[in-house]
Amino acid sequence: DVKVTQSSRYLVKRTGEKVFLECVQDMDHENMFWYRQDPGLGLRLIYFSYDVKMKEKGDIPEGYSVSREKKERFSLILESASTNQTSMYLCASSHSGLAGDTDIQYFGAGTRLSVL
Amino acid sequence: QQPVQSPQAVILREGEDAVINCSSSKALYSVHWYRQKHGEAPVFLMILLKGGEQKGHEKISASFNEKKQQSSLYLTASQLSYSGTYFCGTQWGDSSASKIIFGSGTRLSIRP
């Protein structure tokens, strides 16, 4: 089974702190994604990566950055956390290739971040 | 750019049927359906590709109308285990670009 592991289930930080959310997948997937999930807004894409050291902005990248130094690990960074970044953060990974069973995204359990 | 899902929420009694719709403003390459149970990660249900056929999974099936740029998820004879939030995710254009844009979700509650 594909496993996507997020380092923390719950996190409480203060405004202005630098926050790192870590995600590791064990299926050698090329693609990795960070989403935030808010009530009524669904899953909104923050950043994604097709390969090591590559990153692309999603729909809501403002206030976030990412790092992918190794294929299995994708980090989301909040340079200076703000209260409006309080949310559930979900990491996902998928395999590249011809459509079919590729592009299926496997999600981690999520990190609920509270910024006070 | 998000696909539009309807309804936003639905309450059913066990054994009843439901339809969840997903509409896009852009030409679709594929539609994905995921289910998220409370407190858990979203889980893949099925993918429908441009030019493909209707898919099925247990008593859950889906259709993809390319002309109307929409997909529908059909839940037949619903079971308590079907409760959760259903998300459609869309890919656009003529080829897969791996990025999926998800809708805001449809919350499904099944009562005994």
XYZ file of N, CA and C in Angstrom:
684
model
N 0.838 -1.203 0.000
C 0.000 0.000 0.000
C 0.871 1.252 0.000
N 0.395 2.244 -0.732
C 1.084 3.530 -0.727
C 0.917 4.179 0.635
N 2.005 4.736 1.120
C 1.904 5.420 2.385
C 2.442 6.837 2.230
N 1.611 7.799 2.606
C 2.020 9.196 2.641
C 1.934 9.631 4.094
N 3.071 10.019 4.634
C 3.149 10.328 6.060
C 3.430 11.800 6.271
N 2.589 12.427 7.067
C 2.814 13.815 7.451
C 3.308 13.824 8.883
N 4.284 14.674 9.139
C 5.046 14.579 10.387
C 4.217 14.853 11.627
N 3.220 15.708 11.526
C 2.422 16.040 12.711
C 0.941 15.991 12.383
N 0.106 15.523 13.316
C -1.348 15.593 13.124
C -1.890 16.942 13.586
N -1.296 17.471 14.660
C -1.738 18.758 15.199
C -0.512 19.615 15.489
N -0.674 20.907 15.205
C 0.441 21.835 15.410
C -0.143 23.164 15.843
N 0.451 23.760 16.874
C 0.034 25.091 17.323
C 1.250 25.993 17.267
N 1.119 27.097 16.549
C 2.228 28.039 16.388
C 1.739 29.452 16.682
N 2.700 30.335 16.883
C 2.366 31.739 17.132
C 2.570 32.553 15.864
N 1.828 33.622 15.762
C 1.946 34.548 14.636
C 3.391 34.987 14.472
N 3.873 34.923 13.220
C 5.232 35.352 12.938
C 6.268 34.240 12.956
N 5.913 33.093 13.505
C 6.856 31.977 13.545
C 7.046 31.375 12.153
N 8.199 30.785 11.932
C 8.452 30.030 10.706
C 8.016 28.590 10.973
N 7.198 28.048 10.074
C 6.604 26.732 10.291
C 6.980 25.798 9.142
N 7.377 24.600 9.507
C 7.710 23.579 8.515
C 6.720 22.419 8.648
N 6.078 22.075 7.536
C 5.242 20.879 7.493
C 5.924 19.884 6.564
N 6.126 18.678 7.090
C 6.884 17.686 6.344
C 5.982 16.574 5.833
N 6.321 16.066 4.658
C 5.553 14.994 4.045
C 6.532 14.020 3.381
N 6.319 12.736 3.633
C 7.170 11.699 3.051
C 6.285 10.623 2.436
N 6.641 10.199 1.215
C 5.911 9.096 0.577
C 6.884 7.976 0.245
N 6.356 6.734 0.257
C 7.240 5.582 0.138
C 7.038 4.796 -1.161
N 6.403 5.421 -2.162
C 6.112 4.683 -3.395
C 6.881 5.200 -4.592
N 7.922 5.975 -4.372
C 8.744 6.462 -5.470
C 7.936 7.297 -6.477
N 6.933 8.009 -5.985
C 6.107 8.842 -6.857
C 6.859 10.081 -7.291
N 6.636 10.467 -8.547
C 7.296 11.654 -9.063
C 6.628 12.931 -8.555
N 5.296 12.898 -8.459
C 4.541 14.113 -8.159
C 4.168 14.185 -6.683
N 4.295 15.383 -6.135
C 3.827 15.609 -4.770
C 3.113 16.954 -4.701
N 2.149 17.038 -3.781
C 1.234 18.179 -3.738
C 0.991 18.603 -2.289
N 0.762 19.885 -2.108
C 0.277 20.408 -0.841
C -1.046 21.134 -1.071
N -2.045 20.766 -0.255
C -3.359 21.394 -0.285
C -3.678 21.949 1.102
N -4.547 22.935 1.118
C -5.186 23.297 2.369
C -6.684 23.069 2.235
N -7.272 22.625 3.337
C -8.685 22.290 3.325
C -9.406 23.138 4.352
N -10.363 23.911 3.881
C -11.172 24.763 4.747
C -12.647 24.476 4.487
N -13.471 24.576 5.522
C -14.904 24.277 5.364
C -15.534 25.095 4.240
N -16.244 24.402 3.362
C -16.943 25.072 2.272
C -16.070 25.433 1.077
N -14.764 25.265 1.211
C -13.852 25.633 0.115
C -13.177 24.426 -0.514
N -13.344 23.275 0.075
C -12.764 22.073 -0.507
C -11.256 22.015 -0.355
N -10.614 21.363 -1.301
C -9.165 21.207 -1.302
C -8.583 22.209 -2.288
N -7.770 23.107 -1.785
C -7.160 24.113 -2.656
C -5.659 23.871 -2.738
N -5.171 23.852 -3.969
C -3.777 23.519 -4.221
C -2.869 24.694 -3.912
N -1.850 24.454 -3.086
C -0.903 25.505 -2.712
C 0.315 25.463 -3.627
N 0.991 24.335 -3.645
C 2.165 24.116 -4.486
C 2.199 22.646 -4.882
N 2.895 22.369 -5.971
C 3.153 20.983 -6.322
C 4.528 20.866 -6.963
N 4.956 19.612 -7.089
C 6.293 19.360 -7.603
C 6.266 18.119 -8.482
N 6.877 18.227 -9.673
C 6.936 17.099 -10.597
C 8.229 16.295 -10.455
N 9.194 16.882 -9.765
C 10.484 16.204 -9.687
C 11.297 16.879 -8.594
N 12.392 16.237 -8.257
C 13.268 16.809 -7.239
C 13.711 18.202 -7.669
N 13.702 19.110 -6.730
C 14.120 20.497 -6.904
C 13.222 21.287 -7.846
N 12.125 20.695 -8.287
C 11.190 21.419 -9.128
C 9.931 21.728 -8.334
N 9.383 22.911 -8.570
C 8.160 23.295 -7.880
C 7.337 24.192 -8.789
N 6.034 24.126 -8.588
C 5.147 25.002 -9.341
C 4.059 25.516 -8.415
N 3.655 26.752 -8.638
C 2.609 27.348 -7.815
C 1.262 26.732 -8.170
N 0.476 26.561 -7.119
C -0.897 26.154 -7.323
C -1.802 27.371 -7.355
N -2.971 27.239 -6.792
C -3.950 28.331 -6.846
C -3.779 29.360 -5.730
N -3.197 28.951 -4.608
C -3.082 29.869 -3.468
C -1.675 29.808 -2.862
N -0.644 30.194 -3.605
C 0.726 30.063 -3.092
C 1.186 31.177 -2.154
N 0.414 32.260 -2.071
C 0.873 33.415 -1.305
C 1.063 33.067 0.169
N 2.214 33.419 0.683
C 2.510 33.172 2.090
C 3.160 31.821 2.351
N 3.367 31.050 1.290
C 3.942 29.713 1.422
C 5.131 29.548 0.484
N 6.018 28.626 0.844
C 7.054 28.172 -0.068
C 7.207 26.664 0.156
N 7.945 26.023 -0.743
C 8.127 24.573 -0.623
C 9.571 24.217 -0.902
N 9.893 22.986 -0.519
C 11.232 22.477 -0.770
C 11.128 21.002 -1.091
N 11.847 20.596 -2.151
C 11.891 19.173 -2.469
C 13.339 18.828 -2.830
N 14.095 18.439 -1.842
C 15.503 18.083 -2.013
C 15.675 16.602 -2.325
N 14.725 15.793 -1.886
C 14.745 14.368 -2.177
C 13.391 13.958 -2.751
N 13.397 12.922 -3.545
C 12.176 12.518 -4.260
C 11.045 12.185 -3.295
N 11.366 11.590 -2.171
C 10.317 11.104 -1.282
C 9.801 12.158 -0.303
N 10.426 13.307 -0.256
C 10.090 14.289 0.766
C 9.719 15.631 0.158
N 8.612 16.202 0.650
C 8.136 17.488 0.141
C 7.716 18.319 1.347
N 8.364 19.448 1.516
C 8.126 20.278 2.699
C 7.370 21.540 2.327
N 6.438 21.910 3.169
C 5.709 23.174 3.030
C 6.199 24.110 4.123
N 6.528 25.333 3.728
C 7.100 26.297 4.659
C 6.218 27.534 4.733
N 5.878 27.912 5.947
C 5.204 29.178 6.183
C 6.262 30.108 6.761
N 6.711 31.060 5.958
C 7.838 31.901 6.343
C 7.529 32.723 7.600
N 6.320 33.228 7.691
C 5.903 34.015 8.851
C 4.413 33.744 9.048
N 4.123 32.793 9.914
C 2.747 32.317 10.042
C 1.797 33.439 10.445
N 0.606 33.387 9.858
C -0.434 34.352 10.211
C -1.706 33.592 10.576
N -2.600 34.273 11.285
C -3.807 33.596 11.767
C -4.666 33.070 10.620
N -4.631 33.727 9.459
C -5.448 33.244 8.332
C -4.860 32.006 7.661
N -3.735 31.527 8.185
C -3.186 30.268 7.704
C -3.569 29.091 8.604
N -4.390 29.362 9.599
C -4.962 28.293 10.409
C -5.852 27.440 9.509
N -5.531 26.158 9.409
C -6.236 25.309 8.453
C -5.786 23.865 8.621
N -6.438 22.978 7.837
C -5.971 21.608 7.697
C -5.122 21.553 6.432
N -3.923 20.992 6.545
C -3.011 20.882 5.405
C -2.861 19.410 5.038
N -3.076 19.144 3.756
C -2.996 17.781 3.254
C -1.901 17.672 2.202
N -1.113 16.626 2.330
C -0.087 16.313 1.350
C -0.574 15.130 0.516
N -0.193 15.091 -0.748
C -0.569 13.971 -1.613
C 0.574 13.670 -2.572
N 0.575 12.452 -3.092
C 1.562 12.101 -4.111
C 0.889 11.273 -5.197
N 1.503 11.275 -6.381
C 0.972 10.480 -7.494
C 2.111 10.107 -8.427
N 1.823 9.120 -9.247
C 2.784 8.622 -10.212
C 2.535 9.296 -11.555
N 3.578 9.603 -12.285
C 3.447 10.198 -13.614
C 3.394 9.130 -14.675
N 2.858 9.505 -15.845
C 2.840 8.575 -16.945
C 1.558 8.728 -17.735
N 1.241 7.746 -18.527
C 0.006 7.784 -19.293
C -1.166 7.697 -18.333
N -2.229 8.400 -18.668
C -3.399 8.400 -17.795
C -3.957 6.993 -17.675
N -4.623 6.745 -16.587
C -5.148 5.405 -16.320
C -5.125 5.255 -14.824
N -4.215 4.453 -14.327
C -4.100 4.414 -12.879
C -3.023 5.365 -12.381
N -2.391 6.086 -13.341
C -1.500 7.143 -12.899
C -2.352 8.357 -12.562
N -1.711 9.328 -11.959
C -2.376 10.556 -11.534
C -3.348 10.341 -10.386
N -3.565 9.122 -9.963
C -4.361 8.914 -8.759
C -3.560 9.464 -7.595
N -4.191 10.316 -6.815
C -3.475 10.939 -5.708
C -3.735 10.175 -4.410
N -2.645 9.968 -3.671
C -2.711 9.305 -2.374
C -2.406 10.365 -1.320
N -3.296 10.484 -0.373
C -3.219 11.564 0.590
C -2.670 11.101 1.937
N -1.990 12.020 2.596
C -1.646 11.824 3.991
C -2.839 12.141 4.873
N -2.696 11.871 6.165
C -3.798 12.050 7.113
C -4.056 13.516 7.455
N -3.125 14.381 7.089
C -3.345 15.807 7.314
C -2.677 16.341 8.570
N -2.370 17.628 8.549
C -1.862 18.344 9.724
C -2.804 19.496 9.997
N -3.374 19.491 11.190
C -4.246 20.612 11.565
C -3.388 21.664 12.256
N -3.215 22.775 11.577
C -2.361 23.855 12.071
C -3.216 24.976 12.650
N -2.888 25.366 13.865
C -3.524 26.531 14.481
C -2.470 27.589 14.709
N -2.719 28.788 14.200
C -1.798 29.903 14.387
C -2.478 30.912 15.318
N -1.840 31.137 16.466
C -2.458 31.998 17.487
C -1.851 33.398 17.506
N -11.839 28.735 -11.134
C -11.346 27.571 -11.844
C -11.797 26.270 -11.216
N -12.182 26.346 -9.930
C -12.652 25.145 -9.274
C -13.899 24.615 -9.970
N -14.003 23.284 -10.139
C -15.269 22.742 -10.631
C -16.355 22.990 -9.586
N -17.581 23.073 -10.064
C -18.718 23.357 -9.187
C -19.451 22.064 -8.878
N -19.564 21.766 -7.599
C -20.272 20.564 -7.190
C -21.662 20.911 -6.665
N -22.609 20.018 -6.940
C -23.956 20.182 -6.390
C -24.555 18.810 -6.130
N -25.360 18.684 -5.083
C -25.616 19.697 -4.067
C -24.423 19.849 -3.115
N -24.490 20.822 -2.240
C -23.424 21.004 -1.253
C -23.526 19.963 -0.152
N -24.758 19.563 0.136
C -24.974 18.564 1.178
C -26.247 17.794 0.874
N -26.290 16.554 1.292
C -27.483 15.734 1.098
C -27.606 14.746 2.258
N -28.826 14.556 2.697
C -29.111 13.600 3.774
C -30.025 12.525 3.214
N -29.625 11.284 3.393
C -30.396 10.164 2.885
C -30.690 9.177 4.003
N -31.708 8.374 3.778
C -31.922 7.199 4.616
C -31.224 6.030 3.930
N -30.770 5.110 4.732
C -30.103 3.922 4.208
C -30.986 3.279 3.135
N -30.365 2.929 2.005
C -31.102 2.299 0.926
C -31.555 3.240 -0.167
N -31.511 4.554 0.102
C -31.913 5.529 -0.914
C -30.763 5.801 -1.876
N -31.108 6.413 -3.004
C -30.120 6.730 -4.036
C -29.764 8.207 -3.985
N -28.584 8.527 -4.501
C -28.153 9.921 -4.563
C -27.342 10.164 -5.832
N -27.381 11.393 -6.299
C -26.566 11.819 -7.436
C -25.818 13.082 -7.044
N -24.530 13.085 -7.309
C -23.699 14.264 -7.059
C -23.137 14.721 -8.396
N -23.269 15.995 -8.670
C -22.846 16.537 -9.956
C -21.592 17.393 -9.833
N -20.817 17.423 -10.911
C -19.569 18.173 -10.952
C -19.476 18.827 -12.324
N -19.411 20.161 -12.349
C -19.400 20.885 -13.618
C -18.148 21.736 -13.733
N -17.625 21.786 -14.951
C -16.424 22.572 -15.205
C -16.701 23.626 -16.261
N -15.993 24.743 -16.157
C -16.128 25.798 -17.163
C -15.149 25.604 -18.317
N -14.266 24.613 -18.184
C -13.256 24.359 -19.210
C -13.378 22.920 -19.701
N -12.863 22.701 -20.913
C -12.907 21.358 -21.487
C -12.112 20.392 -20.605
N -12.716 19.267 -20.320
C -12.123 18.323 -19.377
C -11.329 17.232 -20.076
N -10.212 16.863 -19.447
C -9.464 15.689 -19.877
C -9.862 14.487 -19.028
N -10.031 14.720 -17.744
C -10.446 13.632 -16.868
C -11.154 14.195 -15.650
N -11.911 13.316 -15.011
C -12.563 13.658 -13.749
C -12.230 12.558 -12.742
N -11.820 12.975 -11.557
C -11.529 12.045 -10.465
C -12.595 12.220 -9.390
N -12.926 11.136 -8.728
C -13.826 11.207 -7.572
C -13.124 10.616 -6.348
N -13.217 11.356 -5.229
C -12.617 10.943 -3.969
C -13.672 11.042 -2.874
N -13.488 10.230 -1.845
C -14.366 10.302 -0.670
C -13.502 10.505 0.569
N -13.954 11.392 1.430
C -13.243 11.649 2.679
C -14.193 11.419 3.846
N -13.873 10.441 4.659
C -14.649 10.223 5.880
C -14.122 11.171 6.955
N -14.964 11.456 7.902
C -14.632 12.439 8.926
C -13.324 12.082 9.635
N -12.397 13.024 9.642
C -11.133 12.815 10.341
C -10.118 11.967 9.594
N -10.439 11.609 8.355
C -9.526 10.749 7.596
C -9.059 11.449 6.320
N -8.103 10.829 5.649
C -7.608 11.365 4.381
C -8.594 11.056 3.252
N -8.655 11.904 2.240
C -9.450 11.574 1.057
C -8.919 10.297 0.409
N -9.842 9.495 -0.111
C -9.479 8.228 -0.736
C -10.049 8.178 -2.139
N -9.241 7.752 -3.079
C -9.637 7.671 -4.478
C -10.772 6.672 -4.673
N -11.776 7.074 -5.469
C -12.869 6.168 -5.826
C -12.734 5.706 -7.275
N -12.669 6.659 -8.194
C -12.561 6.301 -9.597
C -12.136 7.502 -10.429
N -11.663 7.177 -11.636
C -11.273 8.204 -12.594
C -12.010 7.948 -13.896
N -12.478 9.009 -14.522
C -13.131 8.916 -15.823
C -12.317 9.743 -16.806
N -11.962 9.122 -17.909
C -11.121 9.782 -18.897
C -11.939 10.240 -20.095
N -11.451 11.277 -20.734
C -12.058 11.773 -21.967
C -12.148 10.630 -22.969
N -13.348 10.413 -23.496
C -13.521 9.333 -24.450
C -13.724 7.982 -23.814
N -13.712 7.926 -22.472
C -13.857 6.662 -21.784
C -15.302 6.334 -21.488
N -15.504 5.215 -20.826
C -16.852 4.750 -20.541
C -17.218 5.037 -19.096
N -18.497 4.829 -18.821
C -18.948 4.980 -17.445
C -18.253 3.953 -16.571
N -17.869 4.392 -15.373
C -17.139 3.517 -14.467
C -18.040 3.091 -13.322
N -17.673 2.007 -12.696
C -18.442 1.550 -11.538
C -17.537 1.031 -10.456
N -18.014 1.131 -9.215
C -17.238 0.678 -8.058
C -18.239 0.315 -6.988
N -18.402 -0.976 -6.714
C -19.441 -1.449 -5.800
C -20.776 -0.925 -6.312
N -21.517 -0.217 -5.473
C -22.786 0.354 -5.928
C -22.624 1.836 -6.228
N -21.407 2.236 -6.510
C -21.129 3.614 -6.847
C -20.623 3.644 -8.282
N -21.241 4.438 -9.105
C -20.820 4.555 -10.495
C -20.776 6.020 -10.875
N -20.190 6.295 -12.029
C -20.071 7.682 -12.460
C -20.108 7.769 -13.963
N -20.544 8.911 -14.446
C -20.571 9.176 -15.879
C -19.801 10.454 -16.169
N -19.426 10.610 -17.431
C -18.627 11.758 -17.846
C -19.189 12.242 -19.168
N -19.767 13.423 -19.165
C -20.334 14.018 -20.385
C -19.379 15.091 -20.876
N -18.612 14.770 -21.904
C -17.598 15.708 -22.383
C -18.214 16.973 -22.962
N -19.329 16.825 -23.664
C -19.956 18.005 -24.286
C -20.420 18.991 -23.232
N -21.019 18.464 -22.177
C -21.532 19.340 -21.118
C -20.451 19.690 -20.106
N -19.271 19.100 -20.251
C -18.162 19.357 -19.332
C -18.570 19.061 -17.892
N -19.205 17.926 -17.707
C -19.617 17.589 -16.358
C -19.584 16.090 -16.121
N -19.536 15.756 -14.844
C -19.566 14.367 -14.425
C -20.589 14.227 -13.318
N -21.168 13.034 -13.212
C -22.108 12.758 -12.141
C -21.701 11.459 -11.438
N -21.826 11.475 -10.132
C -21.539 10.297 -9.308
C -22.869 9.751 -8.808
N -23.099 8.466 -9.019
C -24.355 7.832 -8.636
C -24.112 6.852 -7.484
N -24.837 7.050 -6.412
C -24.750 6.131 -5.275
C -26.092 5.412 -5.163
N -26.054 4.115 -5.357
C -27.269 3.317 -5.396
C -27.434 2.522 -4.111
N -28.668 2.513 -3.599
C -28.960 1.743 -2.380
C -27.917 2.050 -1.304
N -27.846 3.316 -0.925
C -26.763 3.793 -0.063
C -26.673 3.022 1.255
N -25.434 2.877 1.707
C -25.142 2.196 2.965
C -24.569 3.225 3.933
N -24.622 2.902 5.218
C -24.082 3.804 6.229
C -22.622 4.145 5.942
N -21.887 3.195 5.382
C -20.462 3.396 5.113
C -20.210 4.417 4.010
N -21.245 4.822 3.295
C -21.070 5.803 2.217
C -21.008 7.239 2.753
N -21.297 7.420 4.013
C -21.256 8.767 4.581
C -19.868 9.369 4.446
N -19.837 10.658 4.190
C -18.565 11.353 4.055
C -18.717 12.523 3.102
N -17.602 13.136 2.793
C -17.603 14.246 1.838
C -16.997 13.756 0.535
N -17.698 13.991 -0.545
C -17.257 13.554 -1.861
C -16.703 14.751 -2.634
N -15.519 14.557 -3.177
C -14.874 15.600 -3.967
C -14.699 15.125 -5.403
N -15.015 15.993 -6.343
C -14.595 15.726 -7.708
C -13.344 16.548 -7.976
N -12.491 16.010 -8.805
C -11.266 16.701 -9.187
C -11.146 16.642 -10.703
N -10.730 17.737 -11.290
C -10.703 17.798 -12.744
C -9.301 18.083 -13.279
N -9.040 17.512 -14.443
C -7.847 17.825 -15.204
C -8.318 18.368 -16.545
N -7.614 19.375 -17.034
C -8.084 20.043 -18.248
C -7.158 19.798 -19.432
N -7.615 20.182 -20.601
C -6.788 20.152 -21.794
C -6.790 18.791 -22.458
N -5.797 18.581 -23.309
C -5.757 17.368 -24.115
C -4.826 16.306 -23.553
N -4.168 16.593 -22.499
C -3.278 15.583 -21.939
C -3.175 15.758 -20.438
N -2.808 14.704 -19.807
C -2.682 14.758 -18.357
C -1.517 15.652 -17.958
N -1.755 16.510 -17.011
C -0.670 17.333 -16.466
C -0.508 17.063 -14.982
N -1.103 15.992 -14.549
C -0.976 15.518 -13.168
C -1.658 16.397 -12.128
N -1.729 17.694 -12.380
C -2.381 18.578 -11.423
C -3.886 18.358 -11.491
N -4.508 18.252 -10.322
C -5.959 18.096 -10.225
C -6.512 19.284 -9.451
N -7.587 19.855 -9.953
C -8.266 20.934 -9.242
C -9.559 20.356 -8.665
N -9.704 20.476 -7.356
C -10.842 19.862 -6.673
C -11.980 20.857 -6.453
N -13.190 20.323 -6.435
C -14.349 21.110 -6.074
C -14.444 21.283 -4.573
N -15.489 21.978 -4.146
C -15.626 22.293 -2.728
C -16.231 21.157 -1.917
N -16.689 20.112 -2.595
C -17.153 18.934 -1.877
C -18.656 18.875 -1.690
N -19.157 17.658 -1.557
C -20.566 17.404 -1.235
C -20.608 16.507 -0.002
N -21.234 17.012 1.053
C -21.301 16.225 2.289
C -22.522 15.315 2.237
N -22.275 14.030 2.349
C -23.342 13.033 2.298
C -23.513 12.394 3.673
N -24.725 12.464 4.197
C -25.030 11.838 5.488
C -26.077 10.764 5.259
N -25.787 9.561 5.735
C -26.720 8.441 5.602
C -27.259 8.109 6.978
N -28.586 8.059 7.095
C -29.216 7.744 8.382
C -29.856 6.364 8.310
N -29.813 5.642 9.451
C -30.398 4.287 9.460
C -31.898 4.340 9.196
